[in-house]
mmCIF file of C-alpha atoms in Angstrom:
data_model
loop_
_atom_site.group_PDB
_atom_site.id
_atom_site.type_symbol
_atom_site.label_atom_id
_atom_site.label_comp_id
_atom_site.label_asym_id
_atom_site.label_seq_id
_atom_site.Cartn_x
_atom_site.Cartn_y
_atom_site.Cartn_z
ATOM 1 C CA LYS A 13 -13.965 30.897 5.267
ATOM 2 C CA GLN A 14 -13.178 27.733 7.215
ATOM 3 C CA GLU A 15 -9.963 27.721 9.214
ATOM 4 C CA VAL A 16 -8.565 24.644 10.925
ATOM 5 C CA THR A 17 -6.021 24.942 13.712
ATOM 6 C CA GLN A 18 -4.028 22.276 15.487
ATOM 7 C CA ILE A 19 -2.260 23.167 18.701
ATOM 8 C CA PRO A 20 0.398 22.360 19.734
ATOM 9 C CA ALA A 21 2.477 22.094 16.586
ATOM 10 C CA ALA A 22 4.736 19.583 18.305
ATOM 11 C CA LEU A 23 4.425 17.363 21.364
ATOM 12 C CA SER A 24 6.853 15.010 23.078
ATOM 13 C CA VAL A 25 5.732 12.593 25.793
ATOM 14 C CA PRO A 26 7.198 9.488 27.436
ATOM 15 C CA GLU A 27 6.021 6.069 26.383
ATOM 16 C CA GLY A 28 2.923 4.761 28.132
ATOM 17 C CA GLU A 29 1.215 8.102 28.664
ATOM 18 C CA ASN A 30 -2.289 8.853 27.496
ATOM 19 C CA LEU A 31 -2.441 11.995 25.392
ATOM 20 C CA VAL A 32 -4.882 14.285 23.602
ATOM 21 C CA LEU A 33 -4.383 16.092 20.316
ATOM 22 C CA ASN A 34 -6.567 19.064 19.515
ATOM 23 C CA CYS A 35 -8.218 20.322 16.344
ATOM 24 C CA SER A 36 -10.384 23.426 16.158
ATOM 25 C CA PHE A 37 -12.389 24.826 13.267
ATOM 26 C CA THR A 38 -14.213 28.097 12.744
ATOM 27 C CA ASP A 39 -17.270 27.065 10.720
ATOM 28 C CA SER A 40 -19.522 24.449 12.326
ATOM 29 C CA ALA A 41 -21.311 23.633 9.039
ATOM 30 C CA ILE A 42 -19.254 20.537 8.366
ATOM 31 C CA TYR A 43 -20.129 17.211 6.796
ATOM 32 C CA ASN A 44 -17.425 15.199 8.514
ATOM 33 C CA LEU A 45 -14.046 15.429 10.215
ATOM 34 C CA GLN A 46 -11.219 13.053 9.508
ATOM 35 C CA TRP A 47 -8.024 12.344 11.459
ATOM 36 C CA PHE A 48 -4.919 11.203 9.605
ATOM 37 C CA ARG A 49 -1.455 10.042 10.492
ATOM 38 C CA GLN A 50 1.562 10.927 8.352
ATOM 39 C CA ASP A 51 5.021 9.433 8.734
ATOM 40 C CA PRO A 52 7.949 11.534 7.441
ATOM 41 C CA GLY A 53 7.978 11.762 3.648
ATOM 42 C CA LYS A 54 4.998 9.445 3.327
ATOM 43 C CA GLY A 55 1.346 9.721 2.435
ATOM 44 C CA LEU A 56 -1.538 10.136 4.839
ATOM 45 C CA THR A 57 -3.133 7.183 6.573
ATOM 46 C CA SER A 58 -6.763 7.595 7.569
ATOM 47 C CA LEU A 59 -7.307 6.894 11.263
ATOM 48 C CA LEU A 60 -10.867 7.872 12.066
ATOM 49 C CA LEU A 61 -13.776 9.608 10.365
ATOM 50 C CA ILE A 62 -16.527 11.273 12.349
ATOM 51 C CA GLN A 63 -19.725 12.254 10.603
ATOM 52 C CA SER A 64 -21.298 15.546 11.629
ATOM 53 C CA SER A 65 -24.136 13.678 13.368
ATOM 54 C CA GLN A 66 -21.734 11.637 15.509
ATOM 55 C CA ARG A 67 -19.997 12.579 18.749
ATOM 56 C CA GLU A 68 -17.135 10.092 18.724
ATOM 57 C CA GLN A 69 -15.440 7.203 16.982
ATOM 58 C CA THR A 70 -13.082 4.586 18.369
ATOM 59 C CA SER A 71 -10.461 2.362 16.806
ATOM 60 C CA GLY A 72 -8.183 0.372 19.069
ATOM 61 C CA ARG A 73 -6.248 2.768 21.294
ATOM 62 C CA LEU A 74 -7.603 5.787 19.424
ATOM 63 C CA ASN A 75 -10.731 7.736 20.252
ATOM 64 C CA ALA A 76 -11.832 10.818 18.357
ATOM 65 C CA SER A 77 -14.532 13.166 19.576
ATOM 66 C CA LEU A 78 -16.419 15.934 17.820
ATOM 67 C CA ASP A 79 -18.186 18.949 19.291
ATOM 68 C CA LYS A 80 -19.561 20.936 16.376
ATOM 69 C CA SER A 81 -21.078 23.677 18.488
ATOM 70 C CA SER A 82 -17.703 24.604 19.960
ATOM 71 C CA GLY A 83 -15.790 23.834 16.758
ATOM 72 C CA ARG A 84 -13.517 21.278 18.352
ATOM 73 C CA SER A 85 -12.336 17.740 17.887
ATOM 74 C CA THR A 86 -9.885 15.762 19.981
ATOM 75 C CA LEU A 87 -7.898 12.637 19.233
ATOM 76 C CA TYR A 88 -7.181 10.615 22.339
ATOM 77 C CA ILE A 89 -4.318 8.108 22.207
ATOM 78 C CA ALA A 90 -4.176 5.630 25.066
ATOM 79 C CA ALA A 91 -0.998 3.977 26.319
ATOM 80 C CA SER A 92 1.244 5.681 23.770
ATOM 81 C CA GLN A 93 4.033 3.714 22.077
ATOM 82 C CA PRO A 94 7.148 4.834 20.173
ATOM 83 C CA GLY A 95 5.466 3.579 16.988
ATOM 84 C CA ASP A 96 2.827 6.263 17.445
ATOM 85 C CA SER A 97 5.436 8.910 16.637
ATOM 86 C CA ALA A 98 4.226 10.728 13.522
ATOM 87 C CA THR A 99 2.429 13.890 12.439
ATOM 88 C CA TYR A 100 -1.307 13.843 13.064
ATOM 89 C CA LEU A 101 -3.554 15.929 10.852
ATOM 90 C CA CYS A 102 -7.226 16.694 11.022
ATOM 91 C CA ALA A 103 -9.353 17.706 8.059
ATOM 92 C CA VAL A 104 -12.887 19.040 7.990
ATOM 93 C CA ALA A 105 -15.147 18.622 4.988
ATOM 94 C CA GLY A 106 -17.902 21.063 4.164
ATOM 95 C CA TYR A 107 -20.693 20.481 1.713
ATOM 96 C CA SER A 108 -20.840 20.962 -2.021
ATOM 97 C CA SER A 109 -17.221 21.659 -2.784
ATOM 98 C CA ALA A 110 -13.994 19.752 -2.320
ATOM 99 C CA SER A 111 -12.382 23.127 -1.701
ATOM 100 C CA LYS A 112 -14.187 22.990 1.606
ATOM 101 C CA ILE A 113 -12.012 20.070 2.681
ATOM 102 C CA ILE A 114 -9.598 22.000 4.861
ATOM 103 C CA PHE A 115 -6.576 20.508 6.583
ATOM 104 C CA GLY A 116 -4.867 21.661 9.730
ATOM 105 C CA SER A 117 -1.095 22.061 9.830
ATOM 106 C CA GLY A 118 -0.743 19.001 12.032
ATOM 107 C CA THR A 119 0.761 18.103 15.391
ATOM 108 C CA ARG A 120 4.128 16.380 15.273
ATOM 109 C CA LEU A 121 4.085 13.753 18.015
ATOM 110 C CA SER A 122 7.185 12.144 19.451
ATOM 111 C CA ILE A 123 6.923 9.289 21.939
ATOM 112 C CA ARG A 124 10.102 8.830 23.996
ATOM 113 C CA PRO A 125 11.013 5.232 24.910
ATOM 114 C CA GLU B 21 -2.515 -3.736 -5.683
ATOM 115 C CA THR B 22 -4.777 -2.228 -3.102
ATOM 116 C CA GLY B 23 -5.707 1.275 -2.064
ATOM 117 C CA VAL B 24 -4.144 4.214 -3.850
ATOM 118 C CA THR B 25 -0.810 3.887 -5.629
ATOM 119 C CA GLN B 26 1.457 6.595 -7.019
ATOM 120 C CA THR B 27 4.449 6.491 -9.326
ATOM 121 C CA PRO B 28 7.177 7.483 -9.310
ATOM 122 C CA ARG B 29 7.897 7.792 -5.595
ATOM 123 C CA HIS B 30 10.762 10.204 -6.198
ATOM 124 C CA LEU B 31 11.425 12.518 -9.126
ATOM 125 C CA VAL B 32 14.206 15.004 -9.821
ATOM 126 C CA MET B 33 13.759 17.225 -12.832
ATOM 127 C CA GLY B 34 15.210 20.331 -14.378
ATOM 128 C CA MET B 35 13.126 23.386 -15.098
ATOM 129 C CA THR B 36 12.962 22.602 -18.805
ATOM 130 C CA ASN B 37 11.921 18.980 -18.429
ATOM 131 C CA LYS B 38 8.496 17.478 -18.982
ATOM 132 C CA LYS B 39 7.391 14.671 -16.695
ATOM 133 C CA SER B 40 4.175 13.067 -15.493
ATOM 134 C CA LEU B 41 2.987 11.776 -12.149
ATOM 135 C CA LYS B 42 0.605 8.840 -12.098
ATOM 136 C CA CYS B 43 -2.025 7.844 -9.572
ATOM 137 C CA GLU B 44 -4.264 4.790 -9.562
ATOM 138 C CA GLN B 45 -7.017 3.904 -7.111
ATOM 139 C CA HIS B 46 -8.356 0.393 -6.587
ATOM 140 C CA LEU B 47 -11.197 1.348 -4.247
ATOM 141 C CA GLY B 48 -14.018 1.910 -6.731
ATOM 142 C CA HIS B 49 -14.278 5.579 -5.829
ATOM 143 C CA ASN B 50 -15.708 8.223 -8.134
ATOM 144 C CA ALA B 51 -13.526 11.183 -7.146
ATOM 145 C CA MET B 52 -9.785 11.727 -7.266
ATOM 146 C CA TYR B 53 -7.658 14.601 -5.992
ATOM 147 C CA TRP B 54 -4.205 16.107 -6.345
ATOM 148 C CA TYR B 55 -2.699 17.822 -3.296
ATOM 149 C CA LYS B 56 0.598 19.639 -2.825
ATOM 150 C CA GLN B 57 2.401 19.461 0.498
ATOM 151 C CA SER B 58 5.264 21.897 0.987
ATOM 152 C CA ALA B 59 7.455 22.084 4.039
ATOM 153 C CA LYS B 60 5.717 23.666 7.021
ATOM 154 C CA LYS B 61 2.518 24.421 5.097
ATOM 155 C CA PRO B 62 -0.891 22.738 5.243
ATOM 156 C CA LEU B 63 -1.947 20.493 2.405
ATOM 157 C CA GLU B 64 -3.074 22.504 -0.593
ATOM 158 C CA LEU B 65 -5.811 21.121 -2.813
ATOM 159 C CA MET B 66 -4.850 21.476 -6.476
ATOM 160 C CA PHE B 67 -7.422 19.623 -8.585
ATOM 161 C CA VAL B 68 -10.507 17.497 -8.098
ATOM 162 C CA TYR B 69 -12.031 15.105 -10.581
ATOM 163 C CA ASN B 70 -15.534 13.785 -9.995
ATOM 164 C CA PHE B 71 -16.901 11.212 -12.451
ATOM 165 C CA LYS B 72 -13.857 11.961 -14.674
ATOM 166 C CA GLU B 73 -14.804 15.615 -14.923
ATOM 167 C CA GLN B 74 -12.607 18.273 -13.425
ATOM 168 C CA THR B 75 -14.767 19.969 -10.861
ATOM 169 C CA GLU B 76 -12.227 22.146 -9.134
ATOM 170 C CA ASN B 77 -9.014 23.916 -9.957
ATOM 171 C CA ASN B 78 -7.613 25.888 -7.073
ATOM 172 C CA SER B 79 -5.882 28.573 -9.131
ATOM 173 C CA VAL B 80 -3.067 26.228 -10.027
ATOM 174 C CA PRO B 81 -0.487 27.535 -12.543
ATOM 175 C CA SER B 82 -0.809 26.151 -16.058
ATOM 176 C CA ARG B 83 2.575 24.437 -15.791
ATOM 177 C CA PHE B 84 0.590 21.774 -13.911
ATOM 178 C CA SER B 85 -1.834 19.958 -16.196
ATOM 179 C CA PRO B 86 -4.089 17.193 -14.851
ATOM 180 C CA GLU B 87 -5.612 14.366 -16.836
ATOM 181 C CA CYS B 88 -8.232 11.863 -15.740
ATOM 182 C CA PRO B 89 -8.910 9.261 -18.469
ATOM 183 C CA ASN B 90 -11.218 7.213 -16.242
ATOM 184 C CA SER B 91 -12.366 7.125 -12.638
ATOM 185 C CA SER B 92 -9.427 4.934 -11.562
ATOM 186 C CA HIS B 93 -6.500 6.842 -13.058
ATOM 187 C CA LEU B 94 -5.242 10.355 -12.564
ATOM 188 C CA PHE B 95 -2.173 12.021 -14.025
ATOM 189 C CA LEU B 96 -0.386 15.271 -13.332
ATOM 190 C CA HIS B 97 1.677 16.483 -16.275
ATOM 191 C CA LEU B 98 4.529 18.798 -15.368
ATOM 192 C CA HIS B 99 6.425 21.218 -17.602
ATOM 193 C CA THR B 100 8.715 24.194 -17.089
ATOM 194 C CA LEU B 101 8.463 23.933 -13.329
ATOM 195 C CA GLN B 102 10.139 26.264 -10.865
ATOM 196 C CA PRO B 103 12.285 25.330 -7.852
ATOM 197 C CA GLU B 104 9.455 26.467 -5.549
ATOM 198 C CA ASP B 105 7.336 23.669 -7.004
ATOM 199 C CA SER B 106 9.491 21.154 -5.155
ATOM 200 C CA ALA B 107 7.171 19.397 -2.735
ATOM 201 C CA LEU B 108 5.421 16.139 -1.909
ATOM 202 C CA TYR B 109 2.543 15.590 -4.332
ATOM 203 C CA LEU B 110 -0.226 13.479 -2.926
ATOM 204 C CA CYS B 111 -3.084 11.790 -4.704
ATOM 205 C CA ALA B 112 -6.290 10.819 -2.924
ATOM 206 C CA SER B 113 -9.630 9.271 -3.753
ATOM 207 C CA SER B 114 -13.031 9.172 -2.140
ATOM 208 C CA GLN B 115 -16.642 8.450 -2.845
ATOM 209 C CA VAL B 116 -18.705 11.542 -3.529
ATOM 210 C CA GLU B 117 -22.462 11.500 -3.064
ATOM 211 C CA GLY B 118 -24.941 13.851 -4.634
ATOM 212 C CA GLY B 119 -24.136 13.092 -8.268
ATOM 213 C CA GLN B 120 -23.671 16.124 -10.433
ATOM 214 C CA GLY B 121 -25.875 18.299 -8.222
ATOM 215 C CA PRO B 122 -24.780 21.278 -6.157
ATOM 216 C CA ARG B 123 -24.974 19.634 -2.758
ATOM 217 C CA LYS B 124 -22.247 17.046 -2.943
ATOM 218 C CA SER B 125 -20.952 15.195 0.086
ATOM 219 C CA TYR B 126 -17.302 14.258 0.185
ATOM 220 C CA ASN B 127 -16.688 11.095 2.141
ATOM 221 C CA GLU B 128 -13.575 9.561 3.671
ATOM 222 C CA GLN B 129 -10.426 10.243 1.687
ATOM 223 C CA PHE B 130 -7.718 7.678 1.091
ATOM 224 C CA PHE B 131 -4.254 8.851 0.135
ATOM 225 C CA GLY B 132 -1.416 7.406 -1.877
ATOM 226 C CA PRO B 133 2.202 7.385 -0.657
ATOM 227 C CA GLY B 134 3.069 10.531 -2.593
ATOM 228 C CA THR B 135 5.723 11.576 -5.104
ATOM 229 C CA ARG B 136 8.631 13.573 -3.714
ATOM 230 C CA LEU B 137 9.417 16.087 -6.461
ATOM 231 C CA THR B 138 12.622 18.099 -6.599
ATOM 232 C CA VAL B 139 12.999 20.776 -9.261
ATOM 233 C CA LEU B 140 16.569 21.883 -9.893
#
């Protein structure tokens, strides 16, 4: 059974720092991995999707990497800003069943001005 | 309207009430999902509809009843809920490849803003 873990659960850094969020999964037979952002009480906003055949994806100040063999993905945020404060979730999708879309518990990120 | 919309955004109901949540997607996707997000717990998949057919039900109590009249609309009918059902209910859509076969591929999901449900 796939398990997705995000450590740490919470992170606070000063504005301007580069930072890395981690996502690990136990079953490497995935179709894709998706990173989301969630503001308090709101829905999820898709940030980046990495297909299983890809190693990384970039969008603006965000870069997501995927290492299937080690069961890890990282989300790199460059030059962090207070507006980046939110909870970041990763989700891995297996094949054949939507029940194999498994979410992590998220990392709550706070950027201090 | 673009993306995935949900109404209402907030709902307070008593345990004897009957209410419905509505979701609409404007992305041309063929699959829609209901998720439950409780405090300090990961998202829990409740139902999946693929080509208007319910393909998955994750052991959800019968007091939650989904309805998918077409590939763009999804409802969640609620009745005799319990206080522990209070949560953020999220709708999502995506494009699923593989048709009706066993080896489906679930692509990028897009979420609505959610309905914050409080059961008194």
